[in-house]
Short mmCIF file of C-alpha atoms and ligand atoms in Angstrom, two decimals:
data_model
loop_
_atom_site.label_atom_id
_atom_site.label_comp_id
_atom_site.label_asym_id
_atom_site.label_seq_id
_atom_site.Cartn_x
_atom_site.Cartn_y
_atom_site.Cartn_z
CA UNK A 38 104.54 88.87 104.95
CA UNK A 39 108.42 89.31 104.85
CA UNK A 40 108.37 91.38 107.70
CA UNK A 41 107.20 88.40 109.60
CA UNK A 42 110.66 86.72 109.94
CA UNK A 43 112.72 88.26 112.69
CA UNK A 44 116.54 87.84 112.97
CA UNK A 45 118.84 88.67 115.67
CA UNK A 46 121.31 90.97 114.24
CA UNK A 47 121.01 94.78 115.31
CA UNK A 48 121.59 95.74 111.66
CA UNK A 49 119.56 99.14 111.23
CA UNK A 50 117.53 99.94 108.06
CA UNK A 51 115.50 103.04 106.08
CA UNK A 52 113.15 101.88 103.73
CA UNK A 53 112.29 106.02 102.08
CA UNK A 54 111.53 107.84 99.08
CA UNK A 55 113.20 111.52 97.98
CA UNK A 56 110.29 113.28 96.58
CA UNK A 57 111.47 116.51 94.36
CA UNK A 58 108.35 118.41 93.49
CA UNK A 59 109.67 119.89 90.02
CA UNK A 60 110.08 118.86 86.54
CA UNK A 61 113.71 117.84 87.12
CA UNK A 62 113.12 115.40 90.04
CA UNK A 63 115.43 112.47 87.79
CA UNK A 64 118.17 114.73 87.75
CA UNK A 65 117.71 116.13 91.24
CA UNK A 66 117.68 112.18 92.52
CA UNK A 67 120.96 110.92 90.29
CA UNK A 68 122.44 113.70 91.41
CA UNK A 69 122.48 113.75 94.68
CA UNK A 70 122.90 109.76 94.48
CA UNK A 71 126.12 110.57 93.42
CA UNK A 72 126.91 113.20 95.45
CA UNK A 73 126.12 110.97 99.00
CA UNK A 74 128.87 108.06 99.68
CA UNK A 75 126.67 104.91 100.04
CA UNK A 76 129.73 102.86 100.31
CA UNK A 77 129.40 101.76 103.92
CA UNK A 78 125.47 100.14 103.81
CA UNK A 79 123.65 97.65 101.68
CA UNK A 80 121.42 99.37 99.28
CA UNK A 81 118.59 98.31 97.02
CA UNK A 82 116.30 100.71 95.09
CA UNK A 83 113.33 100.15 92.80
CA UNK A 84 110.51 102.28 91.42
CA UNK A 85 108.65 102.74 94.61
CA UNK A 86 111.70 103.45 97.41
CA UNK A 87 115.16 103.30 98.40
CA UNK A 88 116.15 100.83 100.98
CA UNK A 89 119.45 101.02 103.16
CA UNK A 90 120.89 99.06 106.02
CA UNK A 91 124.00 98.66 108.12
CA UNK A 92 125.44 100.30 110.89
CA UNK A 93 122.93 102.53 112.53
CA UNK A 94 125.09 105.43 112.58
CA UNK A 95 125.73 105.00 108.63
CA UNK A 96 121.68 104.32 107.99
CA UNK A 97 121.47 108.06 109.75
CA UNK A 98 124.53 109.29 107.86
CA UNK A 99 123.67 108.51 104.54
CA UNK A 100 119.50 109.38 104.53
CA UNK A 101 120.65 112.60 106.21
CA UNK A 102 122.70 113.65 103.09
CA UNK A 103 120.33 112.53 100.83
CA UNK A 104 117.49 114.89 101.82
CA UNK A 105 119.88 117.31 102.57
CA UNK A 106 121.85 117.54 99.57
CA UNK A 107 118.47 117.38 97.23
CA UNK A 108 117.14 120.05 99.62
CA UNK A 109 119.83 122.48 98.97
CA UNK A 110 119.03 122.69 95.14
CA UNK A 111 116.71 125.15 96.35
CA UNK A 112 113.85 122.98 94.83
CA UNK A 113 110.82 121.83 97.50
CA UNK A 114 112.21 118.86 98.49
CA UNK A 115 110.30 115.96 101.15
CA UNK A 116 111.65 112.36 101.87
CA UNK A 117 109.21 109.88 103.45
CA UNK A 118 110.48 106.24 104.90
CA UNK A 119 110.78 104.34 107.87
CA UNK A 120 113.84 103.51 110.21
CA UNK A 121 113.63 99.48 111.27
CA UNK A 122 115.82 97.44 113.32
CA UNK A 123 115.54 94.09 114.63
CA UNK A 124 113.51 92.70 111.65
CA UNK A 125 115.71 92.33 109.37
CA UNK A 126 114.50 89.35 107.60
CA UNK A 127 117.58 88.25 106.07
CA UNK A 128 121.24 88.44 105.99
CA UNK A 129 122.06 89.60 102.79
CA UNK A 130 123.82 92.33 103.79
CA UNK A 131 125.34 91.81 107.16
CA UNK A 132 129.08 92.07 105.84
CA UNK A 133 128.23 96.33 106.50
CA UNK A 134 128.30 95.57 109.74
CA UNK A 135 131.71 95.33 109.62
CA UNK A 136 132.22 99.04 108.84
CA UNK A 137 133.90 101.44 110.78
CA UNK A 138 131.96 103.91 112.91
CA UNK A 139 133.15 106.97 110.81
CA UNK A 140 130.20 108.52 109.12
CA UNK A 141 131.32 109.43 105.80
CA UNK A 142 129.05 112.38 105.10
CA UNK A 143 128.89 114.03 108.11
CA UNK A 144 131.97 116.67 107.20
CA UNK A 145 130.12 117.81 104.23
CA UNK A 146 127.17 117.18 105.41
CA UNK A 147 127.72 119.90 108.35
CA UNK A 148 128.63 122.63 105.52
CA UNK A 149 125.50 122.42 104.74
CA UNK A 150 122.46 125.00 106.66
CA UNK A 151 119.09 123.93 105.53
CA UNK A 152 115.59 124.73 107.69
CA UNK A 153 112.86 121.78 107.16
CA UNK A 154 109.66 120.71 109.48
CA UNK A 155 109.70 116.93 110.21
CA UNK A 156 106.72 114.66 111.87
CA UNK A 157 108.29 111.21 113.41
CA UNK A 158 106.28 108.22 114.97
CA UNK A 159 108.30 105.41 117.20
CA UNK A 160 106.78 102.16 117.48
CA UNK A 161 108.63 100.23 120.08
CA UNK A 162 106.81 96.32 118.72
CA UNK A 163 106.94 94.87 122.05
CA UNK A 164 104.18 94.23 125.21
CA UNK A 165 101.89 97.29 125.55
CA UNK A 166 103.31 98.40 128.82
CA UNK A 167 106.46 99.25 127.62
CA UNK A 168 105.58 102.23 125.72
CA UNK A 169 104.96 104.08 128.39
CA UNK A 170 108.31 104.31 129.91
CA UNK A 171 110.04 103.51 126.72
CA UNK A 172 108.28 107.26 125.73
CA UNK A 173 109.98 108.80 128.89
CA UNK A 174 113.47 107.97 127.53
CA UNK A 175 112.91 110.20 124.63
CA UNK A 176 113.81 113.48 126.20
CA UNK A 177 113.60 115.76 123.10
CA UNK A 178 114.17 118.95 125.45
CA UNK A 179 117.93 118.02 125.41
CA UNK A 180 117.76 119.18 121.33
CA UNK A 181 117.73 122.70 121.98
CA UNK A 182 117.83 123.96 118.31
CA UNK A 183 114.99 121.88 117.30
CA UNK A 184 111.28 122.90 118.03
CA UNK A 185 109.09 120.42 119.22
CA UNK A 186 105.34 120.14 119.04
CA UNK A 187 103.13 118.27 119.12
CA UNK A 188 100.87 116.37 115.80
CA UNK A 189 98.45 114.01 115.18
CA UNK A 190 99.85 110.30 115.21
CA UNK A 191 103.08 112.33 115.34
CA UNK A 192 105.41 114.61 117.31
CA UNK A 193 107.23 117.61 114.77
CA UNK A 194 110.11 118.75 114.88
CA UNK A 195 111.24 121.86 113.09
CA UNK A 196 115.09 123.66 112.43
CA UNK A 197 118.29 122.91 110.95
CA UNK A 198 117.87 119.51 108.95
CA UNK A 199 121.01 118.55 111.02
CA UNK A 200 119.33 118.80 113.74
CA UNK A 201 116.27 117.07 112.99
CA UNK A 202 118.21 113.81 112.15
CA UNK A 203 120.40 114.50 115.34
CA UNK A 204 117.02 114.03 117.39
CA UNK A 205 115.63 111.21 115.20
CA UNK A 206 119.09 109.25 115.53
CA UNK A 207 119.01 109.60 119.32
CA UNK A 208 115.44 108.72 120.19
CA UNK A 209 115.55 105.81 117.51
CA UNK A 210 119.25 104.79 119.69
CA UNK A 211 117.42 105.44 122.88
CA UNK A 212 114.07 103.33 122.16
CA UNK A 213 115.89 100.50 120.84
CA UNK A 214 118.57 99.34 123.48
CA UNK A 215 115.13 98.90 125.14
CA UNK A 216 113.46 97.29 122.69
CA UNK A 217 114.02 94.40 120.61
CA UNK A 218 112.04 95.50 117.47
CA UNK A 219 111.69 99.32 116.98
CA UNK A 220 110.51 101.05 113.58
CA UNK A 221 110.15 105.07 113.17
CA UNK A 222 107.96 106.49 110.38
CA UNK A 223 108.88 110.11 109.50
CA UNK A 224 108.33 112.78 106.82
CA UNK A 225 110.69 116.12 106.51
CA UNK A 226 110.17 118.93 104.02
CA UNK A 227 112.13 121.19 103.07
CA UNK A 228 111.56 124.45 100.82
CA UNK A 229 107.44 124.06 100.72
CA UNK A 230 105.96 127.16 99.76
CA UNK A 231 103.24 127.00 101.88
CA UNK A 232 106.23 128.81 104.31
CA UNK A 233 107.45 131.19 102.02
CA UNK A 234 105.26 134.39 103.79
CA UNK B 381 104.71 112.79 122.79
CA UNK B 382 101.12 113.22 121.78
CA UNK B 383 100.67 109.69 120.28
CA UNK B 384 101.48 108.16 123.96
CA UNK B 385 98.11 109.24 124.78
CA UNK B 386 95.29 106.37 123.68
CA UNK B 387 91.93 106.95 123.88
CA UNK B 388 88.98 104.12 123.43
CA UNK B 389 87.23 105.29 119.95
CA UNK B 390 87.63 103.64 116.96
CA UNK B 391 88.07 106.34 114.81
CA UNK B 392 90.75 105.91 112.40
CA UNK B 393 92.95 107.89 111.09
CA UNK B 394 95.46 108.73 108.17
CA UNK B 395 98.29 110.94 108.15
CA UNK B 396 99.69 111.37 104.44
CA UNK B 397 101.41 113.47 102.36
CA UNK B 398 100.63 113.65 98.43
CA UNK B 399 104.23 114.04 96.40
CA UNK B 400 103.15 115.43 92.71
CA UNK B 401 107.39 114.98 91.01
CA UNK B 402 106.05 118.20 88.81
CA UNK B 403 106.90 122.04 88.83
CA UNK B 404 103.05 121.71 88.87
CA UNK B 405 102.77 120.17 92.20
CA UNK B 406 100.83 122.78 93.74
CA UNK B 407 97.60 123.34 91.06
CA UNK B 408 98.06 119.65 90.95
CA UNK B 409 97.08 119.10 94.80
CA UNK B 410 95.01 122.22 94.98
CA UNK B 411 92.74 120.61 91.74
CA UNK B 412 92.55 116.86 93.55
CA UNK B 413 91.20 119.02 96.89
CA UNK B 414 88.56 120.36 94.44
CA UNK B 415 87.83 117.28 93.03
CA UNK B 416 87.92 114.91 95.97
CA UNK B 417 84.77 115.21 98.54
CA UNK B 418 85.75 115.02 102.05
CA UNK B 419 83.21 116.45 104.11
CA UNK B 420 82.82 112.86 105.98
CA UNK B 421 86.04 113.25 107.25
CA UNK B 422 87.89 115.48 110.18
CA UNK B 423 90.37 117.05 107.89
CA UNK B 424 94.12 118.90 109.24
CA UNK B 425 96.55 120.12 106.61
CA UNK B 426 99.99 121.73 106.68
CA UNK B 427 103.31 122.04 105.76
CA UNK B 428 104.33 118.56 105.98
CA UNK B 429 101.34 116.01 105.86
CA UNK B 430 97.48 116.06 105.81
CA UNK B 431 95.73 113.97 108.20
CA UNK B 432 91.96 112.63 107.52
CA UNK B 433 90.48 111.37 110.46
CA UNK B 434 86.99 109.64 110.78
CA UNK B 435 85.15 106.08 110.02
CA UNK B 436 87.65 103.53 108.30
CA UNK B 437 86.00 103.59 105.39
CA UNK B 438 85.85 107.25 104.66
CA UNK B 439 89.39 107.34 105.64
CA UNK B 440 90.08 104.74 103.18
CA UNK B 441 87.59 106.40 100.18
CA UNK B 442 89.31 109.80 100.63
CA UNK B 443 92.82 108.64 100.51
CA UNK B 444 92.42 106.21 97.29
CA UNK B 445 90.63 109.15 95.55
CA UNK B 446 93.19 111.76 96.23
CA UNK B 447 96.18 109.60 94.77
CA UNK B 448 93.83 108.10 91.88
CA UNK B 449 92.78 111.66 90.72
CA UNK B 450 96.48 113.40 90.82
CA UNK B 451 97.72 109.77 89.09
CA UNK B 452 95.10 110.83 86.39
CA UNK B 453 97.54 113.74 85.61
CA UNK B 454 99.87 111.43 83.86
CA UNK B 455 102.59 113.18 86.22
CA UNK B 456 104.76 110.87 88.68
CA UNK B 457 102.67 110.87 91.55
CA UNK B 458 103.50 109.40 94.86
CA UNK B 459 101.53 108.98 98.66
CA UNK B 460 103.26 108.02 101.86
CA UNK B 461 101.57 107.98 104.85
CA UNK B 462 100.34 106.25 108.10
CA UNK B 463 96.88 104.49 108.62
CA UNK B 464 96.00 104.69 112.64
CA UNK B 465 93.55 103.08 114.61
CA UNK B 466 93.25 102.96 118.83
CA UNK B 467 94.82 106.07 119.58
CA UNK B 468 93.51 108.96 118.20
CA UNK B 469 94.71 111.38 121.68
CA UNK B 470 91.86 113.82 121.28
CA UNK B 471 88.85 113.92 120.49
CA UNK B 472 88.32 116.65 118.16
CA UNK B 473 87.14 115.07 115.22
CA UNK B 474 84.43 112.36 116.85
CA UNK B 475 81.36 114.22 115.32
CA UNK B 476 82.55 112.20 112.31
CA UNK B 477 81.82 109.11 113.55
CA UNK B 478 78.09 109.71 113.26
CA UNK B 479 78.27 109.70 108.91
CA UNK B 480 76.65 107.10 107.29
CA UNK B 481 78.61 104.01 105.64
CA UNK B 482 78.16 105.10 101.87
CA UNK B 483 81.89 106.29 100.52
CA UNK B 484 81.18 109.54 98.89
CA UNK B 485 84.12 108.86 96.23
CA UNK B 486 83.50 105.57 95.12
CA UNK B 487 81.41 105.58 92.46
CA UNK B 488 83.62 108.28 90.51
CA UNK B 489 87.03 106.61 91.75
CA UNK B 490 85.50 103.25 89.81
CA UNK B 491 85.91 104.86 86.78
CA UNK B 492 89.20 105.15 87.00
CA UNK B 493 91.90 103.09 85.74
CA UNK B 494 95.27 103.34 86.95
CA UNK B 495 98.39 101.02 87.52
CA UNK B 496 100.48 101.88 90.40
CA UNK B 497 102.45 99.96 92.79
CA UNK B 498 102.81 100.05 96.43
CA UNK B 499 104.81 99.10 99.88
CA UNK B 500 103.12 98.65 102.75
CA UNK B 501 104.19 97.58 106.13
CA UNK B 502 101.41 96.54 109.47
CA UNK B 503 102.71 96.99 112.70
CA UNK B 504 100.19 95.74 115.40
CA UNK B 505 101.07 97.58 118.79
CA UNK B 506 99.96 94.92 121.13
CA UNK B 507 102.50 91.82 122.64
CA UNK B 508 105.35 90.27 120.42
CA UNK B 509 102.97 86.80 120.81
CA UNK B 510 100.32 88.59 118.97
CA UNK B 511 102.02 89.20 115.61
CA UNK B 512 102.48 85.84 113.86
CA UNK B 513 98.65 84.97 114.67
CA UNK B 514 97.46 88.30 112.87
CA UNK B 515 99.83 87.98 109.84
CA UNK B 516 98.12 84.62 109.53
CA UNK B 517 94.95 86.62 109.15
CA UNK B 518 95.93 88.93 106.33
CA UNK B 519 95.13 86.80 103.61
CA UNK B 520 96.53 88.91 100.55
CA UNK B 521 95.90 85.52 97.80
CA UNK B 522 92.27 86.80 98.32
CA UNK B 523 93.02 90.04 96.17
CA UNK B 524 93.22 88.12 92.87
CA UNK B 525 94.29 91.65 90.90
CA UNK B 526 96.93 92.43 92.86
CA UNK B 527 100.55 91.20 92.33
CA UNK B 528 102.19 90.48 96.04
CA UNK B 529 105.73 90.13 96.48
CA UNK B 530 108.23 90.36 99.39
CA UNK B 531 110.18 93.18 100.24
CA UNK B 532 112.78 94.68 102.47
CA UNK B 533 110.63 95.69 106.14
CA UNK B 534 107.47 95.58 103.60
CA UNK B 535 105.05 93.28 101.59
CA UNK B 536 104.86 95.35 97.92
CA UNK B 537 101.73 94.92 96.25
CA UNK B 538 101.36 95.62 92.15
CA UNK B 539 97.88 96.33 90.28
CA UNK B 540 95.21 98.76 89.96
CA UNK B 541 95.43 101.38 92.69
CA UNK B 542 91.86 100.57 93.40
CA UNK B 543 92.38 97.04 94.21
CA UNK B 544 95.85 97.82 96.04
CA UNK B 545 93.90 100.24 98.19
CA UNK B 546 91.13 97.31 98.60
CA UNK B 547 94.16 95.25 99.76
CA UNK B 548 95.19 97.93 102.27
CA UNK B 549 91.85 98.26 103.64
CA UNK B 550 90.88 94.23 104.14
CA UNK B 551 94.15 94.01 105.86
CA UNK B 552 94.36 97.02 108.10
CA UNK B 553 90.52 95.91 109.34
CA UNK B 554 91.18 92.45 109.62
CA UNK B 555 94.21 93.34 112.29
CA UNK B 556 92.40 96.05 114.21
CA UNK B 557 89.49 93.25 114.62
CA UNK B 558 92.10 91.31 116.87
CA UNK B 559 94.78 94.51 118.39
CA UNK B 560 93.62 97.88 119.43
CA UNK B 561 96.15 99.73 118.52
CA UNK B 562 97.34 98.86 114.75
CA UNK B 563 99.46 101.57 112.27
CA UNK B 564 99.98 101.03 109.00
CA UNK B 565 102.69 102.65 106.81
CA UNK B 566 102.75 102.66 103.27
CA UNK B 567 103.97 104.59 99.94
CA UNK B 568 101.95 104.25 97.11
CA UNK B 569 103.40 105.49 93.00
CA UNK B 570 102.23 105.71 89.66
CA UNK B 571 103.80 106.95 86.36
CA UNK B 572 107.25 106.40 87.56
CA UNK B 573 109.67 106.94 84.50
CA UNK B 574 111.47 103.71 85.85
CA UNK B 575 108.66 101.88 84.77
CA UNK B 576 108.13 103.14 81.26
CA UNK B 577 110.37 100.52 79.14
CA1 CA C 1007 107.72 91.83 111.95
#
């Protein structure tokens, strides 16, 4: 199992997948791959999913815009993945972490209004006892435009797709100055029309 | 957050969502809820993600049907979801614990044949000195249909989507036979057009 090697580096990584539910998912995809700057992380994609890593702040930059930009072609629009850090496995790209802190999205990226429901799961990989205060840290009451509830396996979070990634990036920051090995498993959606009334 | 909450069953659990790339996407999940039986299972769905919750191996039947049957479209299909096991945090779907072994799917899902591929990722919740001893256990060579490979925070797996979800289930069982609380992530795709040389 490659996830079985752990390094020491605090590289960050989403492995995900943009799902467009329409005919013109290739198109929706290239387009907004060209549309997002990718230039500050590492990124590999195949058939299956996308995988980017780097500075944690970039990792969150970049998968934001990418749901966010598809999501605004009015189309219904989900992304799936899972944020990791402190597995990375290899080095191959830990010359990103030599980025600046500047996300490069976030200016158009905030231009941008877009509602969407999210479920997240953290899994802090450490001794069993931890998770209980590790859970604590994650005051979500502190996003005020983001409605929280609760899911199976799964807390939701719905508003602003801004937003939702706001709350994600800060538990996800929160859990893992705690925690050596953290991963996050999420799903947002965006334009289903099991909300159009 | 409601997954903080363990309980003692064993129930297990997935939460998924079903990604038809098709202007089609809703007849296409509406016909695959039609076709696939799930009255052994505890069943939630909404805007976001389904979640199936009852005896592993209903869990297991119900979730390999539902992608087999929409891959049958010949659309790009895609699942990504979340096996659970060890902390269910209710206890509203335990009547389905009482349903006898037989998979109600199986015998119609064998006549299916269908190439896909698939990422998965295990993430045993127990102490950091657990995890090398259970990846030991996951012997994957013993799935002789399935192509395994390494991949970034995942171990991909190529073949038949019956025998990658065969895979999926030996796996997931042999770790929750050793950790009480084991997830699972995966996403799961068929008909890609990146595929089609
Ligand atoms: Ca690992």
């Amino acid at each position: 199992m490659s996830n079985n090697s752990c390094g020491t580096s605090r590289i960050a990584g989403c492995k995900f997948t943009l799902y467009p539910m329409s005919d013109q998912f290739v198109d929706i995809i290239l387009g907004v791959l060209e549309e997002v700057d990718t230039s500050k992380v590492w990124k590999d994609t195949d058939d299956v999913s996308t995988c980017v890593r780097g500075k944690m702040v970039h990792v969150f930059d970049v998968t934001k815009a990418l749901f966010l930009y598809a999501a605004k072609t009015g189309e219904h629009v989900a992304m799936s993945g899972t944020f990791s850090i402190g597995c990375p496995g290899d080095t191959d790209a830990d010359s990103y972490m030599d980025e600046a802190d500047t996300p490069l999205n976030e200016a158009k990226s905030n231009q941008v209004s877009q509602e969407a429901g999210c479920k997240f799961s953290l899994y802090p990989m450490g001794r069993e006892d931890y998770m209980d205060a590790i859970y604590e840290q994650i005051d979500l009451s502190k996003h005020r435009n983001v409605e929280v509830s609760a899911s199976h396996y799964a807390t939701r979070l719905d508003g602003d797709v801004k937003d939702i990634f706001g709350a994600l990036h800060q538990s996800f920051d929160s859990v893992q100055e705690e925690v050596s090995h953290v991963t996050m498993s999420f799903t947002i959606s965006a334009n289903s029309p099991s909300n159009k009334a």
